[in-house]
Each structure stands twice: as C-alpha cells, then as structure tokens.
Amino acid sequence: MNELEEKRNQEENKNVEIRIKDVDMTFQDNRGNEVKALAGINLDIFKGEFISMLGPSGCGKTTLLRMIADLLEPTDGSIRVSGMTPKEIRMQQKFGFVFQQPVLFDWRTVRKNIELPMEIMYYTKADKKQRADEMLEMVGLTDFAEHYPKQLSGGMQQRVNIARAFGGRPEILLMDEPFSALDEFTKEKLHEDLLRIWKQTNKTIVFVTHNIQEAIFLSDRVCVLSPHPGRLSAVIDIDLPRPRTQKMKETLHFSELYGKIRNSFEGGSI
Amino acid sequence: MNRLLNKKWFSVVFWTLILVVAWETGAFLVAGTKRTPENILPHLYQIIGAAFSTNKVTSDQTALQIVLINAGQTLLRAAIGFLLGTVLGFGLALLMKLSGIVEKIVFPYLMLIQMIPILGMAPIILSITGSINTSRIIIAAILTFYPVATNTLAGFNSVEKEKHELMYIYAANKFTVYTKLLIPGSVPYFFTGLKISAPMAITASILVDTLQGDGGLGCMLSQSLKHAMSIYVFWLIIFFSAFIGIFSSYLMGVLELLFTPQKHAERKKEGK
C-alpha cells in the first residue's frame, strides 16, 4: 500500500515542473520597516500548463514570478524547477520572460531583436535565421522583419516581445502582465495568438495579471492572490474547453467562474 | 508664416539674412567712427572679395591659400587630439562602468579637469613638451576627453533595468552584456559627447596656434593683425574657423546616423 502511494507520488512529481514550498518574502521599505510581500505560498505548477497569478496590485504576484525567474530570492521556503534551483535553470537558459513593457533594443531590427536570445545561446547562423523566420510568421510580422521597434505600434512591439521569448525555445515562459498596456481589441487578438502559440509549443506558461477575464480566458488554472500580506487564497480550475473562443466569454459558465474567482479574494470582493 | 518657419531651409535663410543685416549695419557704424584702421569691421563683400582675390598677401601666397594651408595644419592636429581624446574618454567610461572602485576614484578628478581652464594651461604644456604640435594634440585631447567620458558613462547608466534583467534571465555573460546591450545602448550619448567636443578640439588647436609662429590658423590670426596682411584675412580666418567648427559638429551628426540605423529608418518614415 505504502509502496503504491510512493509510486503514485513519483508519477505526480514527474509532471510537476515548478514546486513552490512555504515561500515567504519580506522587503524593507524606505524607512527600514519590514514589509511582508508574500506569506506561506505553496503551489505546484505542472508541465505544459497555462497557469495565471491573479490579484490586485500589492498582492505579490509579480514578486512570485520574479522569484521563479531567479530575479529575487525568497526570504524563506524553497522553489524548485524540475528538481533544480531557479538559478541552475536560469544558467541553463531554460526561461523565457515577457515584461509588461516590450523591452526591445531600439538599435536592432525586429528580426535582430528576436534573434537576441539565440545569439546569447550561440545558435548557428542558419539556425538563427530559420528560427527567426518561424517566429516572425507565428506572430504575423514577416513583413516587418527589417523594421525597427520605434516604427511599430504598441501591439506589434509586444508581439515581437513574445516572439523573442518563444524563439529561444524556453522550457518555461514567465509573463508579467504582458498585455496590460494594450487596448482591448489588440489584447483579444494577442490572447488568441498566445494560446495558439502555446498549443504549438507545449511550454509551461506562468502568467501574471490583474484582469480576471483575461486569467479565465487563457488559463488551465487561476491562482488567486490576496494582498497584505500576499497569500494564495484559492486555486481555481478553469474547465472551459479548448480551443477557447471569444464567444465563451458570454456563456453562463464563464460568468460563474468569474463570480467564483471574485468571491475567493479574502475579505470578499475587491 | 508659421508653416514657412517650420521648414528647415526657410529658417536657415531667415537667420542668415538677419545675421547679414546686423553685420552690415555694424560695418556702416564702425566705418563712421573714423577709427584706425577704419575697416576693423569690414563689409562682407570685402571679406568675400579677399577670399577670391589673386593678389598675394605674403611673398608667395594669396589669402585663400594661406587660410587653406594653415587650416589643414590646424585641423590635422585637432583631429589627432580629438581621436586620442575620444579613445581615452570611451575607454575610461568603460572602466568606470566595469568597476565601481575606478568610478569612485576617477570621477572627482574628472570633475576637477572640467573646472581647470585647460586652454590657460596651454603655455605650460608647451614648455613641458617643447613642441607646439604635441601641445596642440594634448590640449585638444584633454578637451575632447571630458565630454566623451561623461556622456558615454551617462549612456551606459541610461540603459533600463528591464534590459539588464532580460540579459540576466538569458544568463548572458558580462562580455555579451557589454557588446550587445551597454555599448550599442550608449551610442546616442557617445555621439552627443562627440558633437560637443569636436568644435572644442578645433578651437583648442587654433588657440594653441597663437602661442608660437609655426603655422596654423591661430598663428595666422595673430600675424594678420601684426603684419602686412589685411584685416580681411583676419576675418576670413574667423569665418573659416567658425565654418569648420560647425561642420565638425555636423559631421559627427552624419556619423551618428551611420551608426544608428534606427534613426535613419525613423527619419525615412517621417519623410513619407
């Protein structure tokens, strides 16, 4: 019996990509007071999953993402990615990161921006070109390959950002409110694009957002974080079928999920 | 009128016209004061006339020949000093960025250099080096060095945190961060430094010329007043110096466009 259970645990472990255990994060503010940003976070993220961190500002969702990416270290607790520390995974160049702002290099063309991670990873010239072509096509920017970022609209810049992140073939893609600065129409289009690309590549995506609808539309699971201190209030399965369509947003089930998420913020609705 | 003023060529013509009118008014007033020499502020046509006159102002050279030959000498020294100062300035900015200790040690001296009237030190540098050519190069280099170093350093520091984080997430090594991010990112700042220092290097070279009679525009400036050359030659040199000063800065702008293709592309887009 015990053996069987252990075996099942191992099976499960195989599918766990990121294991967050008892993570606390404490910052010092300007006056030297300690501010608890995250308290007692426990979460397993599975391989190939699209998971969202949802919460109001100050709930520590970005902090959690940055800890996975090895941009921050937890004060307490541990984070393991495929059994290794975030630093080890980062050194193996397995992360992709999409910032809120496009963070493109002005002096590089769209193609060259997409090739940047590949250059850092020493891809051969032919590989780089082929992969960049693929990525350009994937985000629909083939005609803009030789343009410079400043010549593109905000939505197009963000698509370059996404193409750059996927281009380096990351195992795990971390996205920090990538669409929050875009208008509603561009956002919807990019949601569909992102889901299509995700399906093609089968990567694990950790997606930070403060938009409930966006979280439901994109994710397999939504982690609801509440502020002061940041803590995990609920993890909600989104059982909407895939591929997701804009029409689903008008269904009753979608509203139910919306309400469920809303009510799971601690202290009631926000 | 406003729309006309917005056109580049129009504003150039407009301001040139105003300058010409102001100058000629001055020339008429000075001519009326009966000072000696009467033509201390000659009319523009007289200066232009001097430039194209075939009369020899020294034993074997016309005014234009004098200006061009000496300008060549002055410019060459300025250019060598400018290049030297640029390389040193860029190198020091790189060192300061690479090492916080170097920055802490060097930066106060850098500020100090800025406060010393370097041009005033020309005579002492001349007596140390004993060569007018070396002094010209050194002074031009020192004057170039400061704007290039500080602007390039500012350029390095202007690179946004997110870009650094992006390089960090891809585990880029230091060399890659410098070659792919910091150095290309500082190019516009670097050229700002060059645009400031190019005319300064030329001015420095001209001023050091005046110290010793060994050729160069500055030397001719003092000679043209003391000796037989006409006042027109003096003004010719002044105009010519101003012109190459402006041109040097403009040249840096052109070079910048070559090194920053994105600006070129943006301009083309705006033109459409």
XYZ file of C-alpha atoms in Angstrom:
542
model
C 0.000 0.000 0.000
C 2.721 2.389 1.061
C 4.779 1.448 -1.937
C 1.907 2.106 -4.226
C 1.373 5.531 -2.766
C 5.030 6.383 -3.143
C 4.915 5.286 -6.728
C 1.924 7.479 -7.337
C 3.719 10.397 -5.723
C 6.669 9.888 -8.020
C 4.355 9.805 -11.007
C 2.883 13.066 -9.909
C 6.311 14.526 -9.254
C 7.268 13.789 -12.811
C 4.586 16.103 -14.010
C 5.375 18.859 -11.561
C 7.568 21.415 -13.257
C 7.734 24.105 -10.581
C 7.331 23.356 -6.894
C 6.849 26.342 -4.598
C 7.087 25.370 -0.933
C 6.402 27.548 2.132
C 7.707 30.647 0.401
C 7.880 33.890 2.372
C 9.144 37.183 1.066
C 9.921 40.175 3.203
C 11.084 43.513 1.858
C 12.426 46.510 3.684
C 10.711 49.755 2.853
C 12.401 53.168 2.761
C 12.106 53.656 6.496
C 13.672 50.296 7.205
C 10.386 48.705 8.262
C 9.856 45.142 7.205
C 7.002 44.602 4.793
C 5.717 41.098 4.208
C 5.071 40.738 0.485
C 4.330 37.020 0.441
C 3.491 34.606 3.235
C 3.355 30.814 3.154
C 2.947 30.199 -0.542
C 2.596 26.539 -1.542
C 1.967 25.695 -5.170
C 2.789 23.028 -7.722
C 2.832 24.036 -11.354
C 2.565 21.214 -13.865
C 4.482 20.666 -17.074
C 2.815 22.196 -20.093
C 0.278 24.034 -18.002
C -1.031 27.551 -18.535
C -1.360 28.979 -15.052
C -2.239 32.527 -14.034
C -1.359 34.507 -10.945
C -4.271 36.833 -10.389
C -4.618 39.581 -7.853
C -4.768 43.311 -7.183
C -1.581 45.359 -7.096
C 0.443 44.727 -3.983
C -0.547 41.065 -3.723
C 2.959 39.919 -4.612
C 2.123 38.154 -7.865
C 4.999 39.769 -9.736
C 7.281 39.081 -6.789
C 6.429 35.395 -7.039
C 7.120 35.387 -10.777
C 10.443 37.121 -10.259
C 11.411 34.546 -7.663
C 10.767 31.729 -10.133
C 12.947 33.565 -12.662
C 15.790 33.937 -10.125
C 15.434 37.715 -10.217
C 14.601 37.604 -6.492
C 15.340 35.153 -3.735
C 12.685 34.122 -1.246
C 13.347 35.095 2.365
C 12.131 31.699 3.442
C 10.993 28.460 1.830
C 12.126 26.986 -1.450
C 11.382 26.987 -5.150
C 12.385 24.031 -7.285
C 12.133 23.896 -11.043
C 12.450 20.363 -12.437
C 14.117 19.496 -9.148
C 16.732 22.225 -9.512
C 17.094 25.735 -8.134
C 15.842 28.635 -10.288
C 19.445 29.776 -10.658
C 20.518 26.448 -12.144
C 17.613 26.507 -14.572
C 18.380 30.107 -15.491
C 22.020 29.262 -16.142
C 20.800 26.506 -18.470
C 18.874 29.232 -20.345
C 15.540 27.483 -19.958
C 13.499 30.531 -19.022
C 11.717 32.944 -21.267
C 10.443 36.187 -19.795
C 7.944 38.646 -21.203
C 7.861 42.001 -19.457
C 4.946 44.385 -19.200
C 6.838 46.748 -21.496
C 8.199 45.317 -24.759
C 11.847 45.967 -23.697
C 13.069 45.879 -27.291
C 16.500 47.054 -28.352
C 15.930 50.190 -30.445
C 19.080 49.693 -32.499
C 18.093 46.220 -33.651
C 15.557 45.365 -36.334
C 12.568 43.209 -35.432
C 14.394 40.159 -36.742
C 17.558 41.016 -34.822
C 15.555 41.535 -31.634
C 14.021 38.100 -31.993
C 17.462 36.635 -32.633
C 18.964 38.149 -29.470
C 18.384 35.159 -27.150
C 19.573 32.833 -29.897
C 22.772 34.866 -30.232
C 23.337 34.576 -26.499
C 22.777 30.816 -26.791
C 25.252 30.562 -29.690
C 22.808 29.289 -32.316
C 24.425 28.861 -35.714
C 23.655 31.446 -38.338
C 21.383 29.136 -40.330
C 19.526 28.031 -37.183
C 19.019 31.620 -36.136
C 17.618 32.616 -39.469
C 15.278 29.655 -39.706
C 14.018 30.020 -36.151
C 13.547 33.789 -36.531
C 11.582 33.196 -39.743
C 9.349 30.742 -37.899
C 8.785 33.151 -35.047
C 8.097 36.067 -37.376
C 5.490 34.023 -39.167
C 3.988 32.809 -35.910
C 3.341 36.351 -34.709
C 2.431 37.582 -38.184
C 5.291 40.064 -38.542
C 7.130 38.588 -41.503
C 6.643 41.776 -43.500
C 8.073 43.858 -40.673
C 11.260 41.842 -40.112
C 13.549 44.667 -41.178
C 11.668 47.418 -39.357
C 12.932 48.990 -36.166
C 10.855 48.798 -32.949
C 10.068 52.522 -32.920
C 8.353 52.123 -36.280
C 5.844 49.627 -34.876
C 2.623 50.049 -32.896
C 2.456 49.003 -29.248
C 0.656 45.776 -30.079
C 3.205 44.844 -32.715
C 6.049 45.598 -30.324
C 4.508 43.291 -27.764
C 4.245 40.575 -30.400
C 7.966 40.946 -31.094
C 8.500 40.606 -27.345
C 6.545 37.349 -27.323
C 8.279 36.043 -30.437
C 11.633 36.797 -28.829
C 10.657 34.871 -25.695
C 9.490 31.813 -27.663
C 12.403 31.976 -30.109
C 14.940 30.834 -27.552
C 12.975 27.601 -27.029
C 12.381 28.108 -23.309
C 11.029 25.288 -21.169
C 9.150 27.753 -19.020
C 7.696 31.033 -20.117
C 7.135 33.682 -17.475
C 4.862 36.566 -18.437
C 4.468 39.654 -16.289
C 1.242 41.463 -17.241
C 2.286 41.481 -20.890
C -0.976 42.871 -22.252
C -1.976 45.358 -19.576
C -0.761 48.366 -21.548
C -2.675 47.451 -24.708
C -6.130 48.396 -25.891
C -8.976 45.879 -25.654
C -9.027 44.908 -29.349
C -5.295 44.315 -29.604
C -5.447 42.419 -26.340
C -8.117 39.994 -27.574
C -6.175 39.340 -30.743
C -2.982 38.691 -28.804
C -4.801 36.373 -26.376
C -5.784 34.165 -29.290
C -2.284 34.366 -30.750
C -0.734 33.424 -27.440
C -2.993 30.407 -26.965
C -2.259 29.214 -30.493
C 1.495 29.537 -29.992
C 1.272 27.888 -26.599
C -0.587 24.937 -28.108
C 2.028 24.624 -30.853
C 4.954 24.659 -28.452
C 3.510 22.988 -25.343
C 5.532 25.060 -22.891
C 4.667 25.777 -19.308
C 3.403 29.343 -19.016
C 3.151 31.289 -15.776
C 1.088 34.367 -16.497
C 0.721 37.306 -14.117
C -2.329 39.529 -14.483
C -4.789 41.694 -12.588
C -7.532 41.080 -15.138
C -9.987 38.340 -14.091
C -11.433 37.841 -17.565
C -8.005 37.551 -19.110
C -6.979 34.982 -16.498
C -10.081 32.835 -17.126
C -9.850 33.046 -20.890
C -6.217 31.946 -21.034
C -5.599 29.570 -18.163
C -5.940 25.962 -17.116
C -5.798 27.115 -13.521
C -6.056 30.512 -11.870
C -4.232 31.220 -8.610
C -5.996 33.929 -6.650
C -3.653 36.011 -4.522
C -4.818 38.392 -1.800
C -2.766 41.307 -0.539
C -1.287 42.378 2.830
C 0.455 40.058 3.133
C 0.359 38.366 -0.266
C -1.058 34.913 0.120
C -2.673 32.261 -2.009
C -6.428 32.419 -1.386
C -7.576 29.852 -3.909
C -6.559 27.867 -6.947
C -9.431 27.541 -9.371
C -9.619 25.061 -12.239
C -10.867 26.539 -15.473
C -12.696 23.712 -17.169
C -13.664 25.597 -20.299
C -12.922 23.504 -23.384
C -10.080 24.346 -25.696
C -9.617 25.921 -28.123
C -11.051 28.901 -26.343
C -13.161 31.356 -28.290
C -14.288 34.907 -27.586
C -17.879 33.594 -27.578
C -17.157 31.637 -24.387
C -16.894 34.911 -22.531
C -20.629 35.324 -22.954
C -21.535 31.906 -21.542
C -23.083 31.342 -18.148
C -20.217 29.097 -17.130
C -17.761 31.878 -17.788
C -19.748 34.207 -15.517
C -19.894 31.525 -12.849
C -16.128 31.154 -12.940
C -15.840 34.924 -12.836
C -18.031 35.082 -9.744
C -16.222 32.224 -8.082
C -12.866 33.938 -8.548
C -14.225 37.252 -7.396
C -15.578 35.767 -4.204
C -12.410 33.908 -3.390
C -10.434 37.078 -2.721
C -10.069 37.173 1.001
C -12.194 39.790 2.618
C -14.807 39.278 -0.091
C -14.900 41.103 -3.367
C -12.227 43.659 -4.206
C 4.296 82.347 -41.731
C 4.438 79.712 -39.026
C 4.330 76.969 -41.595
C 7.133 78.596 -43.506
C 9.225 78.952 -40.348
C 8.839 75.232 -39.719
C 10.565 74.472 -42.998
C 14.229 73.901 -42.350
C 15.610 75.727 -45.367
C 13.459 78.732 -44.625
C 14.698 79.173 -41.093
C 18.288 78.833 -42.293
C 17.769 81.543 -44.921
C 15.856 83.683 -42.449
C 18.509 83.678 -39.754
C 21.349 84.075 -42.235
C 19.607 87.144 -43.596
C 19.239 88.645 -40.132
C 22.919 87.999 -39.419
C 23.957 89.657 -42.668
C 21.809 92.719 -41.961
C 23.185 93.007 -38.417
C 26.736 92.654 -39.661
C 26.376 95.245 -42.396
C 24.731 97.701 -40.015
C 27.704 97.227 -37.709
C 30.116 97.701 -40.577
C 28.481 101.027 -41.553
C 28.535 102.282 -37.973
C 32.189 101.331 -37.451
C 33.173 102.945 -40.747
C 31.518 106.140 -39.497
C 33.594 106.306 -36.279
C 36.824 107.104 -38.201
C 38.902 104.723 -36.125
C 42.184 103.260 -37.287
C 42.201 101.011 -39.022
C 38.957 102.243 -40.441
C 37.927 98.879 -41.694
C 38.199 96.973 -38.407
C 34.760 95.583 -39.197
C 34.797 95.364 -42.988
C 31.829 94.817 -45.218
C 31.031 91.218 -46.096
C 31.718 91.742 -49.792
C 35.216 92.931 -48.919
C 35.885 89.728 -46.994
C 34.486 87.581 -49.744
C 36.454 89.617 -52.225
C 39.607 88.907 -50.263
C 38.905 85.234 -50.408
C 38.794 85.224 -54.197
C 41.431 87.862 -54.781
C 44.519 86.703 -56.657
C 46.699 89.327 -55.005
C 49.427 87.802 -52.929
C 49.247 88.921 -49.307
C 52.610 87.411 -48.411
C 55.556 86.855 -50.684
C 54.046 83.841 -52.387
C 50.527 83.110 -51.151
C 47.064 84.529 -51.733
C 44.707 84.986 -48.798
C 42.761 81.855 -49.631
C 45.923 79.781 -49.934
C 47.056 80.956 -46.527
C 43.769 80.071 -44.936
C 43.513 76.644 -46.523
C 47.095 75.568 -45.900
C 47.026 76.656 -42.281
C 43.572 75.246 -41.759
C 44.913 71.906 -42.891
C 47.637 72.035 -40.254
C 45.251 73.097 -37.519
C 42.640 70.522 -38.432
C 45.124 67.670 -38.585
C 46.349 68.372 -35.028
C 42.802 68.860 -33.815
C 41.740 65.595 -35.429
C 44.603 63.613 -33.886
C 43.869 65.095 -30.451
C 40.166 64.532 -30.941
C 40.672 60.867 -31.833
C 43.024 60.380 -28.901
C 40.601 62.036 -26.501
C 37.711 60.005 -27.874
C 39.504 56.688 -27.427
C 40.675 57.631 -23.918
C 37.291 59.039 -22.931
C 35.420 55.983 -24.147
C 37.945 53.670 -22.528
C 37.702 55.446 -19.207
C 33.895 55.424 -19.306
C 34.067 51.679 -19.916
C 36.465 51.208 -16.998
C 34.266 53.306 -14.717
C 31.245 51.219 -15.684
C 33.140 47.964 -15.225
C 34.448 48.864 -11.805
C 32.673 50.899 -9.176
C 36.016 51.498 -7.466
C 37.500 53.057 -10.575
C 34.446 55.264 -10.893
C 34.683 56.405 -7.285
C 38.377 57.213 -7.655
C 38.328 58.773 -11.103
C 35.066 60.710 -11.142
C 36.166 63.525 -8.789
C 39.254 64.078 -10.944
C 37.061 64.174 -13.990
C 35.026 66.952 -12.403
C 38.262 68.697 -11.490
C 39.505 68.612 -15.080
C 36.313 70.307 -16.103
C 36.946 73.148 -13.654
C 40.522 73.845 -14.722
C 40.810 76.313 -17.587
C 42.665 73.879 -19.808
C 43.280 76.453 -22.526
C 45.001 78.631 -19.971
C 47.374 75.802 -19.332
C 48.486 75.726 -22.932
C 51.698 77.675 -22.299
C 52.809 75.331 -19.539
C 52.057 72.272 -21.647
C 54.039 73.912 -24.433
C 57.012 74.427 -22.157
C 56.783 70.864 -20.842
C 56.521 69.204 -24.242
C 58.621 71.781 -26.040
C 56.674 71.153 -29.203
C 53.766 73.203 -30.440
C 52.391 70.247 -32.369
C 52.345 67.943 -29.356
C 50.765 70.677 -27.225
C 48.011 71.188 -29.757
C 47.260 67.481 -29.777
C 47.350 67.212 -25.988
C 45.079 70.182 -25.369
C 42.614 69.021 -27.999
C 42.676 65.541 -26.475
C 42.044 66.784 -22.936
C 39.139 68.937 -24.073
C 37.632 66.058 -26.056
C 38.163 63.556 -23.307
C 35.824 65.043 -20.732
C 32.558 65.296 -22.718
C 33.129 61.901 -24.292
C 33.847 60.179 -20.965
C 30.944 61.704 -19.045
C 28.399 61.348 -21.836
C 29.360 57.759 -22.583
C 29.143 56.894 -18.889
C 25.723 58.528 -18.748
C 24.814 56.420 -21.787
C 25.866 53.217 -20.027
C 23.843 54.191 -16.975
C 20.800 55.114 -19.058
C 20.175 51.502 -20.106
C 16.903 50.443 -18.477
C 16.755 47.934 -15.658
C 14.447 45.634 -17.645
C 17.011 45.285 -20.404
C 19.593 44.222 -17.850
C 17.089 41.778 -16.398
C 16.402 40.352 -19.841
C 20.116 39.665 -20.321
C 20.230 38.200 -16.809
C 17.361 35.798 -17.497
C 19.174 34.506 -20.579
C 22.291 34.093 -18.412
C 24.298 36.345 -20.721
C 27.903 36.803 -19.602
C 29.479 40.182 -18.921
C 31.114 40.404 -22.320
C 27.785 39.809 -24.055
C 26.023 42.360 -21.849
C 28.600 44.972 -22.864
C 28.788 44.181 -26.559
C 25.087 43.565 -27.151
C 23.483 45.943 -24.691
C 25.582 48.586 -22.974
C 27.818 49.706 -25.821
C 25.124 49.872 -28.524
C 22.773 51.438 -25.987
C 25.236 54.229 -25.240
C 25.848 55.186 -28.884
C 23.497 58.216 -28.949
C 25.094 59.559 -25.754
C 28.577 58.912 -27.079
C 27.788 60.973 -30.152
C 26.361 63.761 -28.021
C 29.796 63.867 -26.413
C 31.494 63.924 -29.815
C 29.250 66.729 -31.094
C 30.216 68.855 -28.111
C 33.910 68.097 -28.250
C 34.613 68.257 -31.996
C 34.333 72.075 -32.243
C 36.119 72.375 -28.901
C 39.082 70.399 -30.218
C 39.312 72.748 -33.199
C 39.043 75.870 -31.033
C 41.742 74.482 -28.784
C 44.016 73.792 -31.698
C 43.520 77.346 -33.032
C 44.210 78.931 -29.668
C 47.360 76.932 -29.118
C 48.490 78.047 -32.590
C 48.617 81.634 -31.389
C 51.358 80.759 -28.883
C 54.075 80.197 -31.417
C 54.731 81.160 -35.006
C 54.680 77.728 -36.502
C 51.755 77.761 -38.856
C 48.126 77.008 -38.215
C 45.061 79.213 -38.316
C 45.661 80.734 -34.895
C 49.183 81.739 -35.811
C 47.891 83.432 -38.952
C 45.275 85.211 -36.890
C 47.853 86.986 -34.776
C 50.126 87.592 -37.756
C 47.361 89.022 -39.861
C 46.860 91.726 -37.256
C 50.526 92.428 -36.635
C 51.901 92.270 -40.123
C 51.241 93.381 -43.584
C 48.259 91.138 -44.231
C 44.982 92.932 -44.477
C 42.206 92.899 -41.916
C 40.204 90.896 -44.448
C 42.453 87.904 -43.928
C 41.764 88.091 -40.219
C 38.011 87.957 -40.762
C 38.389 85.357 -43.430
C 40.126 83.111 -40.917
C 37.489 83.809 -38.267
C 34.690 82.883 -40.662
C 36.512 79.860 -41.880
C 37.177 78.660 -38.327
C 33.533 79.102 -37.416
C 32.591 77.183 -40.516
C 34.827 74.201 -39.802
C 33.666 74.198 -36.174
C 30.048 73.931 -37.267
C 30.978 71.467 -39.968
C 32.811 69.220 -37.492
C 29.736 69.022 -35.309
C 27.577 68.351 -38.356
C 29.986 65.632 -39.441
C 29.506 63.932 -36.074
C 25.760 64.039 -36.682
C 26.235 62.317 -40.030
C 28.477 59.693 -38.443
C 25.844 59.151 -35.772
C 23.230 58.419 -38.415
C 25.570 55.842 -39.912
C 25.947 54.138 -36.544
C 22.303 54.328 -35.533
C 20.332 52.802 -38.391
C 17.101 53.065 -36.388
C 17.242 56.869 -36.508
C 17.781 56.726 -40.207
C 14.753 54.484 -40.608
C 12.609 56.730 -38.414
C 13.573 59.748 -40.463
C 12.659 57.998 -43.653
C 9.306 57.123 -42.164
C 8.657 60.717 -41.129
C 9.604 61.884 -44.601
C 6.879 59.749 -46.162
